[in-house]
CSV table of C-alpha atoms in Angstrom, one decimal:
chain,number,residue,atom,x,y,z
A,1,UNK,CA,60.7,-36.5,-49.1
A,2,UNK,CA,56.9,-36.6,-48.5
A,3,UNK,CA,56.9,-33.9,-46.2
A,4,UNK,CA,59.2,-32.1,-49.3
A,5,UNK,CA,56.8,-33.2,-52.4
A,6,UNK,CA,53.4,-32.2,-49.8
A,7,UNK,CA,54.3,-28.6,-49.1
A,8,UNK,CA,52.7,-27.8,-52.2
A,9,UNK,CA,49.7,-29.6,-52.0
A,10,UNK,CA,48.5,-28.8,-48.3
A,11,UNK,CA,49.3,-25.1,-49.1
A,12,UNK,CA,47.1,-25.0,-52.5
A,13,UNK,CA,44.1,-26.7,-50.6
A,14,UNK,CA,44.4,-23.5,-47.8
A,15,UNK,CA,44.3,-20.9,-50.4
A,16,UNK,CA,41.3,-22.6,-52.1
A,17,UNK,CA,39.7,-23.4,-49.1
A,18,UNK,CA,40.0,-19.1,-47.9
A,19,UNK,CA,39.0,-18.3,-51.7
A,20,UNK,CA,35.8,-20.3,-51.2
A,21,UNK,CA,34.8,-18.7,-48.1
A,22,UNK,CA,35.4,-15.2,-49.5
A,23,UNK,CA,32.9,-15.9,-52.2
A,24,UNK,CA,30.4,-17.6,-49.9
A,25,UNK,CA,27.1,-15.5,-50.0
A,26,UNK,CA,26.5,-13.6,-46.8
A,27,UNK,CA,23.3,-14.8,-46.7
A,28,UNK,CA,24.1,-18.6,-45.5
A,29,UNK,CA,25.3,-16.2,-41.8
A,30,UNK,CA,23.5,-16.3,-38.7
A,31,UNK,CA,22.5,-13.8,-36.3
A,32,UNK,CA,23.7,-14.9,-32.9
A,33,UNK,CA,22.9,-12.6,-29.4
A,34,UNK,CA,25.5,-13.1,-26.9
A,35,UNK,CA,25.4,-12.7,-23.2
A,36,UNK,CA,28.0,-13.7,-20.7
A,37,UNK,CA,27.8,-17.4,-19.3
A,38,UNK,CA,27.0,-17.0,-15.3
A,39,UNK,CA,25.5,-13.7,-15.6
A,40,UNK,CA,22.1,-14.0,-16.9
A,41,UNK,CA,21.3,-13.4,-12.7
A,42,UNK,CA,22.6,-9.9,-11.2
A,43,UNK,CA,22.3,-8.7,-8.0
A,44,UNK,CA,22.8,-5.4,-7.4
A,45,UNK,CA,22.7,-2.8,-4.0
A,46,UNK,CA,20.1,-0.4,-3.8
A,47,UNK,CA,21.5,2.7,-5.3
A,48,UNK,CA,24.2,1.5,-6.9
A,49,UNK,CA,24.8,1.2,-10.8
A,50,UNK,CA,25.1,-2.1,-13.5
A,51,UNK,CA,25.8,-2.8,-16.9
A,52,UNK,CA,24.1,-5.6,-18.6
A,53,UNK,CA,26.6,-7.3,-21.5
A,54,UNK,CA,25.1,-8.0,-24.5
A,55,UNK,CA,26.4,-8.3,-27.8
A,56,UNK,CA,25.9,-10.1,-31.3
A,57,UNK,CA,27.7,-11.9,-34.1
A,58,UNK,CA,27.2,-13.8,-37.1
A,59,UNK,CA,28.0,-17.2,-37.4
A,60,UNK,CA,30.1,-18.3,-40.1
A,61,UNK,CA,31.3,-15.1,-40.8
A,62,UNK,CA,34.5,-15.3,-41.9
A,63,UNK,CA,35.6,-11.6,-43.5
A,64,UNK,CA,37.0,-9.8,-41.1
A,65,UNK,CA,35.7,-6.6,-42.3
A,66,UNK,CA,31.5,-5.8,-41.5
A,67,UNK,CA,29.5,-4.7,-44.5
A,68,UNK,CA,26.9,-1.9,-43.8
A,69,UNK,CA,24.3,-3.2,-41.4
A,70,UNK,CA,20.7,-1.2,-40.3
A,71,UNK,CA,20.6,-2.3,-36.9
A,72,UNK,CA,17.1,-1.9,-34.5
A,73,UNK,CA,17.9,-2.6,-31.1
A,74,UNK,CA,15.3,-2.4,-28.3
A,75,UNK,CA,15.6,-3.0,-24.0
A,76,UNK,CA,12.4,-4.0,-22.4
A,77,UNK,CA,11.4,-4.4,-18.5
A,78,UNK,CA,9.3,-7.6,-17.5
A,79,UNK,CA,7.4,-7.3,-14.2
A,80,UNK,CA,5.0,-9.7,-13.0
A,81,UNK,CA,1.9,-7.9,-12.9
A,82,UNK,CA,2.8,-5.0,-15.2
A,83,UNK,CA,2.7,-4.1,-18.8
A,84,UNK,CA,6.0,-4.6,-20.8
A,85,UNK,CA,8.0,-1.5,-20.6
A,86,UNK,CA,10.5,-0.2,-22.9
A,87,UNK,CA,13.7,1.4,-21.1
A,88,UNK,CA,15.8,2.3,-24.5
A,89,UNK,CA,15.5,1.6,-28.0
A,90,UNK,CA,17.9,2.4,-31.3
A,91,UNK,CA,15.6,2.7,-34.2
A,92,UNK,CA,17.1,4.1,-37.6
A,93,UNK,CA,19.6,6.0,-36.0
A,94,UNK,CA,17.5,7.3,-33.0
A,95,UNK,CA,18.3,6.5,-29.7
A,96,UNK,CA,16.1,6.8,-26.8
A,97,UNK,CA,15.9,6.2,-23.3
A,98,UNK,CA,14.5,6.5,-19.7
A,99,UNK,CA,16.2,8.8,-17.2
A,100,UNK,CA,19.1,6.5,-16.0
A,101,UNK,CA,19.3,4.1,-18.8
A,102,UNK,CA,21.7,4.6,-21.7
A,103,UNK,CA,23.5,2.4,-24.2
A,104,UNK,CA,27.2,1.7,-23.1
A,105,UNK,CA,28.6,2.2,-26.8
A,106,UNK,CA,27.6,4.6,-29.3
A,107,UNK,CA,25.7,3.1,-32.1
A,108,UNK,CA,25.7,1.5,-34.2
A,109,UNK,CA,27.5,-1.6,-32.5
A,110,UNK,CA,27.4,-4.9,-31.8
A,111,UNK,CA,28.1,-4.2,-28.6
A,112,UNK,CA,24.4,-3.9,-27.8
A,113,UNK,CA,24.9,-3.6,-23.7
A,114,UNK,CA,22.9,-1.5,-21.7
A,115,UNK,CA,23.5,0.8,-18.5
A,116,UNK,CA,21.5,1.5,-15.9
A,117,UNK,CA,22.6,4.2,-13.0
A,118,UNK,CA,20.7,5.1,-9.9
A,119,UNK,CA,19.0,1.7,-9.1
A,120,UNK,CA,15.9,1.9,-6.6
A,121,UNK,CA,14.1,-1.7,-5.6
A,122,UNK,CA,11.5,-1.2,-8.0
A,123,UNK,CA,13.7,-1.4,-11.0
A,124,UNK,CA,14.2,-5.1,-10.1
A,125,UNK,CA,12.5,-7.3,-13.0
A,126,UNK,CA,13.6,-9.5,-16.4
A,127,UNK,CA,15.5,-7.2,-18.9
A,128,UNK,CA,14.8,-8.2,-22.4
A,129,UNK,CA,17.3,-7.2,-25.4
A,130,UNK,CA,16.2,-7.8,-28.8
A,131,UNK,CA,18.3,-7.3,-31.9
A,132,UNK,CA,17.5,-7.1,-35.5
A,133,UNK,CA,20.4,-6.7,-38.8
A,134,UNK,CA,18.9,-5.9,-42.3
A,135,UNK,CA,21.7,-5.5,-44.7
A,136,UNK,CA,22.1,-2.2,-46.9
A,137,UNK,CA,19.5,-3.2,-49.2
A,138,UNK,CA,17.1,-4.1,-46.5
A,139,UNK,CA,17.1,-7.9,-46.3
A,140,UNK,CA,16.7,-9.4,-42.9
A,141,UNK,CA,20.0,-10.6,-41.5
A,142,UNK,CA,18.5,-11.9,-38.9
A,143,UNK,CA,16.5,-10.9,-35.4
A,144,UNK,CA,17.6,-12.5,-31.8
A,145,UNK,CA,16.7,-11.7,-28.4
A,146,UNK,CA,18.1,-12.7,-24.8
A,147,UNK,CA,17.0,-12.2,-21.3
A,148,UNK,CA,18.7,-11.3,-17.8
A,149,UNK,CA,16.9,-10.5,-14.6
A,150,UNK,CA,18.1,-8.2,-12.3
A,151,UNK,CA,17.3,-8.0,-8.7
A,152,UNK,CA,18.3,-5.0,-6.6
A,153,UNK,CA,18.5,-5.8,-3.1
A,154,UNK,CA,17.7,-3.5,0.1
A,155,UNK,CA,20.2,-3.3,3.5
A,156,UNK,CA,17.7,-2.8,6.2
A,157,UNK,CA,16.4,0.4,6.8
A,158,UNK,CA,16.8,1.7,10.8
A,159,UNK,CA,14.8,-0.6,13.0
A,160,UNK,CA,12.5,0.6,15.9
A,161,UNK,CA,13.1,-1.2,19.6
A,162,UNK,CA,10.2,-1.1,22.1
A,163,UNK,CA,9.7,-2.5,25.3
A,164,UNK,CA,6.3,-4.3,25.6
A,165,UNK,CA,5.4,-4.8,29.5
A,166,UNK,CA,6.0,-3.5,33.2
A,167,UNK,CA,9.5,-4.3,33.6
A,168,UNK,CA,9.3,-5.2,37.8
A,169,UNK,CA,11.1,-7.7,39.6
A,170,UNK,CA,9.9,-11.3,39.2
A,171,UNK,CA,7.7,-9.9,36.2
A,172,UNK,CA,8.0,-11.1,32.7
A,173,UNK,CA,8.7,-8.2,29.7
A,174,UNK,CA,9.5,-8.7,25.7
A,175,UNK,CA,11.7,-6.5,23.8
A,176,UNK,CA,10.9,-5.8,19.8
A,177,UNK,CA,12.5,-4.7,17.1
A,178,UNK,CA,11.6,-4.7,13.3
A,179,UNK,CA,13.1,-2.6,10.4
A,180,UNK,CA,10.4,-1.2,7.8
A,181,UNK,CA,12.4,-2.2,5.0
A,182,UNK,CA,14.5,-5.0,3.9
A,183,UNK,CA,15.4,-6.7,0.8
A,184,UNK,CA,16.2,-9.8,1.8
A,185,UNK,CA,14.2,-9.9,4.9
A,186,UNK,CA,16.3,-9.0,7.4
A,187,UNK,CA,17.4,-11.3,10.5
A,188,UNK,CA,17.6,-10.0,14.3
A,189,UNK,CA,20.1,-10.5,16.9
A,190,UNK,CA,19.6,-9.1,20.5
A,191,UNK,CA,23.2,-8.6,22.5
A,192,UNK,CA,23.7,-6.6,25.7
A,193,UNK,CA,27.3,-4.1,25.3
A,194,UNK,CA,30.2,-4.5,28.2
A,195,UNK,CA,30.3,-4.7,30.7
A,196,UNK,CA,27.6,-6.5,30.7
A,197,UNK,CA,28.2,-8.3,27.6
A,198,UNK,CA,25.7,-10.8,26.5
A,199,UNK,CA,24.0,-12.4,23.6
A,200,UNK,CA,21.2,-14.1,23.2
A,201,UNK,CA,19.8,-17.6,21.1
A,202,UNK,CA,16.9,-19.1,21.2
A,203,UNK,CA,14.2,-20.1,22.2
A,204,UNK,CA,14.2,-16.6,24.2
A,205,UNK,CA,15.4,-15.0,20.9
A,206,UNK,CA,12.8,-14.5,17.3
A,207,UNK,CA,15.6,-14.1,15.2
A,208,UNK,CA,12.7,-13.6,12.3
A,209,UNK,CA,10.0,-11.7,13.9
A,210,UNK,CA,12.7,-9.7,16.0
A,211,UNK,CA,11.4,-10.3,19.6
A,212,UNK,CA,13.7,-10.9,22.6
A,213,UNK,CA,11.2,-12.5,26.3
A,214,UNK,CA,12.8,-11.7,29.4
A,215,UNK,CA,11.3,-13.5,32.8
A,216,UNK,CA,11.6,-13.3,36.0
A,217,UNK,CA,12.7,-10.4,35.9
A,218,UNK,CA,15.9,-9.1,39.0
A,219,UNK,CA,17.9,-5.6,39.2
A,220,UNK,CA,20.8,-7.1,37.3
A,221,UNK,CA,19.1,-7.7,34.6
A,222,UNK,CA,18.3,-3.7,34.1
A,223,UNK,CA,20.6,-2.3,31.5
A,224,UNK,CA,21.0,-1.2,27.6
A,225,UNK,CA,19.8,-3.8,25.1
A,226,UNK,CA,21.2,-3.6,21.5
A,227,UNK,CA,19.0,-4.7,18.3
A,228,UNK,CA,20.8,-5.5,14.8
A,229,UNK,CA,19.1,-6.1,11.6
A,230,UNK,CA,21.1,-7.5,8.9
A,231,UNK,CA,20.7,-9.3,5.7
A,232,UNK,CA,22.8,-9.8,2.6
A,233,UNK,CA,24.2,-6.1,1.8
A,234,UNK,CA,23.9,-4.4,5.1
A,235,UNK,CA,22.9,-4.0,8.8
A,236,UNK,CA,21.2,-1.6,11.1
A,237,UNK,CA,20.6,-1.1,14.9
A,238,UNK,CA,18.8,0.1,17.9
A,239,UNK,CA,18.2,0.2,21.8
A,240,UNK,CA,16.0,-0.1,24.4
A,241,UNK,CA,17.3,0.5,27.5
A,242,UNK,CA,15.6,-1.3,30.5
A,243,UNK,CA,15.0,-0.5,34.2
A,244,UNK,CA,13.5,-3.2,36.5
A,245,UNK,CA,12.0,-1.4,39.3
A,246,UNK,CA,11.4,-3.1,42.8
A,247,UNK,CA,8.5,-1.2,43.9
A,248,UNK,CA,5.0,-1.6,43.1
A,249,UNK,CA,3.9,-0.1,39.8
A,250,UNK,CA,2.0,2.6,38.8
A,251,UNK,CA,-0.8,0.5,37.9
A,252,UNK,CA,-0.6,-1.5,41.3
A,253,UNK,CA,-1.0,2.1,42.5
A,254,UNK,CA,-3.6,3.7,40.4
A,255,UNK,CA,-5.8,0.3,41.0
A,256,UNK,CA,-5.4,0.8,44.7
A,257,UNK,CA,-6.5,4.4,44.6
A,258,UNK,CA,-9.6,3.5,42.0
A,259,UNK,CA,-10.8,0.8,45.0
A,260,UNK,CA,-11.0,3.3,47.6
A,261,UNK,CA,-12.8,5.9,45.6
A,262,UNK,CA,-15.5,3.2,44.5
A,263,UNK,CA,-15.3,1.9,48.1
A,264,UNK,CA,-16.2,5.2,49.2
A,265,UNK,CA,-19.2,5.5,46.5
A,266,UNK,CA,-20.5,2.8,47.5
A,267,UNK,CA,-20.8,3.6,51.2
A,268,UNK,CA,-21.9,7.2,50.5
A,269,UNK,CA,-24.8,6.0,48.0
A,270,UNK,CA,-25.7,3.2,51.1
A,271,UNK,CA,-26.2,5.6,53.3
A,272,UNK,CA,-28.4,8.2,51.4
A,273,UNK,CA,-30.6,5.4,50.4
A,274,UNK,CA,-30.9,4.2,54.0
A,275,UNK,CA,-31.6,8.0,54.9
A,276,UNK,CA,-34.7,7.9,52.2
A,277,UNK,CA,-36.3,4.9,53.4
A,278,UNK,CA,-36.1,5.7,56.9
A,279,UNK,CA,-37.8,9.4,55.7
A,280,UNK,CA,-40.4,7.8,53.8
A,281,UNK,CA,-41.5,5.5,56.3
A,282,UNK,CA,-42.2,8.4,59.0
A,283,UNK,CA,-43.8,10.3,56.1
A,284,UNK,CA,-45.7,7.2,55.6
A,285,UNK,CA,-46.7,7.0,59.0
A,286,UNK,CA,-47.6,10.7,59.4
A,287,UNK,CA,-49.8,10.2,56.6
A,288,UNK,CA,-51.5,7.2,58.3
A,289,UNK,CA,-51.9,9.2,61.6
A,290,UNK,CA,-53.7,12.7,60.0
A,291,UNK,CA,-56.0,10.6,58.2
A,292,UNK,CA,-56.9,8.4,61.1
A,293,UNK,CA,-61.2,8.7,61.8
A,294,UNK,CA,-62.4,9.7,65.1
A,295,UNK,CA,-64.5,6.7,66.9
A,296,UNK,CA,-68.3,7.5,66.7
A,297,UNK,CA,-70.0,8.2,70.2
A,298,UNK,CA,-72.2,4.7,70.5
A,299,UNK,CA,-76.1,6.0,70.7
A,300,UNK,CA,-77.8,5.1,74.2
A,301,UNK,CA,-81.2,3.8,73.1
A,302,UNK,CA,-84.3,5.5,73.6
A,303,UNK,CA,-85.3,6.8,77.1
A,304,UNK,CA,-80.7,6.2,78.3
A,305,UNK,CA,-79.9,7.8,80.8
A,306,UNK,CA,-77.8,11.2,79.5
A,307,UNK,CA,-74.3,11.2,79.4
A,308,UNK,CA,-71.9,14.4,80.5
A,309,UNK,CA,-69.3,15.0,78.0
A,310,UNK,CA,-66.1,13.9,79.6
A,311,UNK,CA,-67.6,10.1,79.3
A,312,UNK,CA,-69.2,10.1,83.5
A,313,UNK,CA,-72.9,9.8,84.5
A,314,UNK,CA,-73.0,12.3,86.8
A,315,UNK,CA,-76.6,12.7,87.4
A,316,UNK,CA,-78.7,9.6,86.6
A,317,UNK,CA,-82.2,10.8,85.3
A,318,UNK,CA,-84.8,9.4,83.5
A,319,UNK,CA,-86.6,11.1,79.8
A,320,UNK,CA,-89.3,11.1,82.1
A,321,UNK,CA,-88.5,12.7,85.1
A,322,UNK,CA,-87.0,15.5,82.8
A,323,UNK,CA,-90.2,15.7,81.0
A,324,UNK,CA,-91.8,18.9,82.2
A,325,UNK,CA,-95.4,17.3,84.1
A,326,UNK,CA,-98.2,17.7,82.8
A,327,UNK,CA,-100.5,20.7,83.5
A,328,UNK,CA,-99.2,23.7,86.2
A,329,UNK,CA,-96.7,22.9,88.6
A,330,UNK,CA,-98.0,22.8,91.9
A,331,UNK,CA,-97.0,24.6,94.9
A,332,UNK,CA,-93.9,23.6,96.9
A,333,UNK,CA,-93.1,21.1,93.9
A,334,UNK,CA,-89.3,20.7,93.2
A,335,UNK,CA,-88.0,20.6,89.7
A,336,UNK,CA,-84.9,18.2,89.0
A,337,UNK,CA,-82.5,20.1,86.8
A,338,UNK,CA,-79.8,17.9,85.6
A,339,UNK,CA,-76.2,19.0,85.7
A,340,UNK,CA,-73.1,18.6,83.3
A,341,UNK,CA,-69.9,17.7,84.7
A,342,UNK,CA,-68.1,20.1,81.9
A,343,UNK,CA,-69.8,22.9,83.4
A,344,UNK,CA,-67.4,25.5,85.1
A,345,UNK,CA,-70.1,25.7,88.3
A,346,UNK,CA,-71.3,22.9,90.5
A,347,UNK,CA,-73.9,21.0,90.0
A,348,UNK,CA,-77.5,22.6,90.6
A,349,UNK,CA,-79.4,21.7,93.5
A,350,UNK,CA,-83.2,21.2,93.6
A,351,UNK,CA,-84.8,24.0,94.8
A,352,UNK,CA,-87.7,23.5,97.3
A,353,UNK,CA,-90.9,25.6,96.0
A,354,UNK,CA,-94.2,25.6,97.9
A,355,UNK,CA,-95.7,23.6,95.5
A,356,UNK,CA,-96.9,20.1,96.2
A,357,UNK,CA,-94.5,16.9,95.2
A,358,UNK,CA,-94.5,15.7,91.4
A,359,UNK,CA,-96.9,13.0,90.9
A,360,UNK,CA,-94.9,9.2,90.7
A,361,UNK,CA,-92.4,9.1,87.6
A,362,UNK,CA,-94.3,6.7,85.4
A,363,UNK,CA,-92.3,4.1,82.9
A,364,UNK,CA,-91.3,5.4,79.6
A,365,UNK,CA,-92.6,2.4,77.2
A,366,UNK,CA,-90.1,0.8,75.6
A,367,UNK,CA,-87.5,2.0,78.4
A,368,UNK,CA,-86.5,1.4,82.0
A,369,UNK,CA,-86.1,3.9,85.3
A,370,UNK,CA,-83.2,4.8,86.3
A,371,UNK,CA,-83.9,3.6,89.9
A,372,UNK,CA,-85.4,0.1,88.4
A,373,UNK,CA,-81.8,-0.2,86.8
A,374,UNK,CA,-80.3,0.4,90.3
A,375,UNK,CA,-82.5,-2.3,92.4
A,376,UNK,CA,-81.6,-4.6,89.3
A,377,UNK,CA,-77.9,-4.5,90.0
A,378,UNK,CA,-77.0,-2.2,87.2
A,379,UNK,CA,-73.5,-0.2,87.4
A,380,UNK,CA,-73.0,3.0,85.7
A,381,UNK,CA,-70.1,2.7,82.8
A,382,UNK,CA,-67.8,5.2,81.5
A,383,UNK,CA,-67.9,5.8,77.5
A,384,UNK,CA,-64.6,7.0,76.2
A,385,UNK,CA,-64.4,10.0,74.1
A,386,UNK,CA,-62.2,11.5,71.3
A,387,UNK,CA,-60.7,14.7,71.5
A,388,UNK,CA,-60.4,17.2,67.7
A,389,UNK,CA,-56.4,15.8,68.7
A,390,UNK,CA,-57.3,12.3,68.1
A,391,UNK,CA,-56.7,10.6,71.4
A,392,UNK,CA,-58.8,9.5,73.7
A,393,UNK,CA,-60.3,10.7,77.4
């Protein structure tokens, strides 16, 4: 019975209640923007393409049918550092776009969401959509706006491997590697391939810097060595291939050779400088020798007895007795002549004459006779001479 006699009743309130919201003014909706929950942060591979979803609605919007709306809707790029940048825009009908941006549906739509094709790492950055609704008789309906961010990652590009050291036995080396480009940064791993299989860890392995120390170097340990990059959305590799020699190394070998050569300088320039000296010390004495001064013939006083050149007294005369006498000579007289050793003859003899004997030899004043000299015990000397050579006779 009730549920009979309230058929009526619950049915008249649901046509009321639909009437009421047909007559509702639009006004009294709101503009809502709509993105999808968990995707307001993309990721997306390096090359690769994305659409961000965006749409809008009114709320409390009830008619299922839209009246005519003038819809502006405008995509902007947010980077830190940069100017805002508008990627597409539909104004009044117009749209426009950057090269590889584009609406997904043709306008106008609520579907608002945008595509973007040909992704490079600089297109990472917050993507701000705005909307605005004016109705037909250009009364505001509303304006909304939502963000997502988009970051476009990077595998790692090719790395490079080098080998940093002289890889001897019982020497210590290091093996790099590092990719140019990453997005993450990448991570390294060092591995040997069969059949020498091996992988490394640390502490010998830098997974971040990408460095791999090897000591003590033996021959089994010469081989390939394999570098892999990798981060979130790809990997890369390369190889170094090491050779442990057991001989000395070039350098031990070029240092060897550079001793000996400035060995060898050194003993050359030692004995050209002891060749100078010894030359300027005989030029030296040379010198000293040429301008050496002849000794001076010491003077015999007044009234000496007169010395032969070659330094003997060969004939022992007095000034006086060589004085010529006073007056004429007299008959049988004999005249003393003295004689010079240096002389290529003998000596002269006194000649007899027939004049009569020299008067007695009287004393030079101020000197002393020869034959005085003799009874006093006086010894004839020899006074050595210098030759024009310099040496004495």
């Amino acid at each position: 019975m009730v549920s009979l006699l309230g058929s009526p009743v619950i049915n008249l309130l649901r046509v009321l209640f639909l009437g009421l919201s047909t007559l509702a003014p639009a006004a009294r909706a709101q503009l809502e923007l709509h993105v999808p929950r968990g995707l307001t942060r993309l990721q997306v591979v390096e090359g690769a393409e994305v659409v961000l979803p965006a749409w809008y609605s009114f709320r409390g919007e009830v008619s299922s049918g839209q009246p005519p709306e003038m819809l502006t809707v405008m995509w902007f790029l947010e980077q830190e550092g940069k100017e805002l940048n508008q990627v597409a825009a539909y104004i009044s009908g117009v749209l426009s776009s950057q090269p590889g941006v584009s609406l997904v549906y043709p306008m106008p739509s609520r579907n608002v969401s945008l595509r973007l094709q040909g992704l490079q790492e600089k297109d990472s950055g917050y993507y701000r959509c705005s909307v605005n609704v004016q109705d037909s008789q250009g009364k505001s309906k509303g304006h909304r706006s939502k963000t997502l961010e988009l970051s476009v990652l990077v595998p790692p590009a090719p790395p490079s491997c080098h080998l940093l050291g002289v890889p001897r036995v019982g020497t210590n080396v290091t093996l790099s590697c590092r990719s140019p480009r990453s997005k993450p940064v990448a991570q390294y791993q060092w591995e040997r391939p069969p059949p020498s299989s091996q992988v490394f860890f640390a502490p010998v392995l830098d997974a971040i810097r990408g460095s791999l120390n090897l000591k003590n170097l033996s021959a089994s340990m010469s081989g390939v060595y394999i570098c892999k990059a990798h981060n979130e959305v790809g990997s890369a590799q390369c190889n170094v291939t090491l050779e442990v020699s057991t001989g000395p190394g070039a350098a031990v070998v070029a240092g060897a050779v550079v001793g000996t050569l400035v060995g060898l300088g050194l003993l050359a320039a030692m004995v050209l400088l002891y060749e100078r000296r010894s030359k300027a010390l005989e030029e030296q004495a040379n010198d000293i020798k040429e301008d050496a001064i002849a000794p001076r013939t010491l003077p015999w006083a007044k009234g000496s007895d007169t010395i032969s050149k070659n330094g003997t007294l060969s004939s022992v005369t007095s000034a006086r007795a060589l004085r010529p006498p006073h007056g004429p000579p007299r008959p049988g007289a004999l005249t003393p002549t003295p004689s010079l050793s240096s002389q290529a003859g003998p000596s002269p003899k006194l000649l007899r004459t027939d004049r009569a004997p020299p008067e007695p030899i009287a004393p030079i004043p101020g000197g002393v006779p020869s034959s005085t000299l003799g009874r006093m015990g006086a010894v004839p000397i020899m006074v050595p001479t210098q030759s024009q050579a310099g040496s004495l006779v």
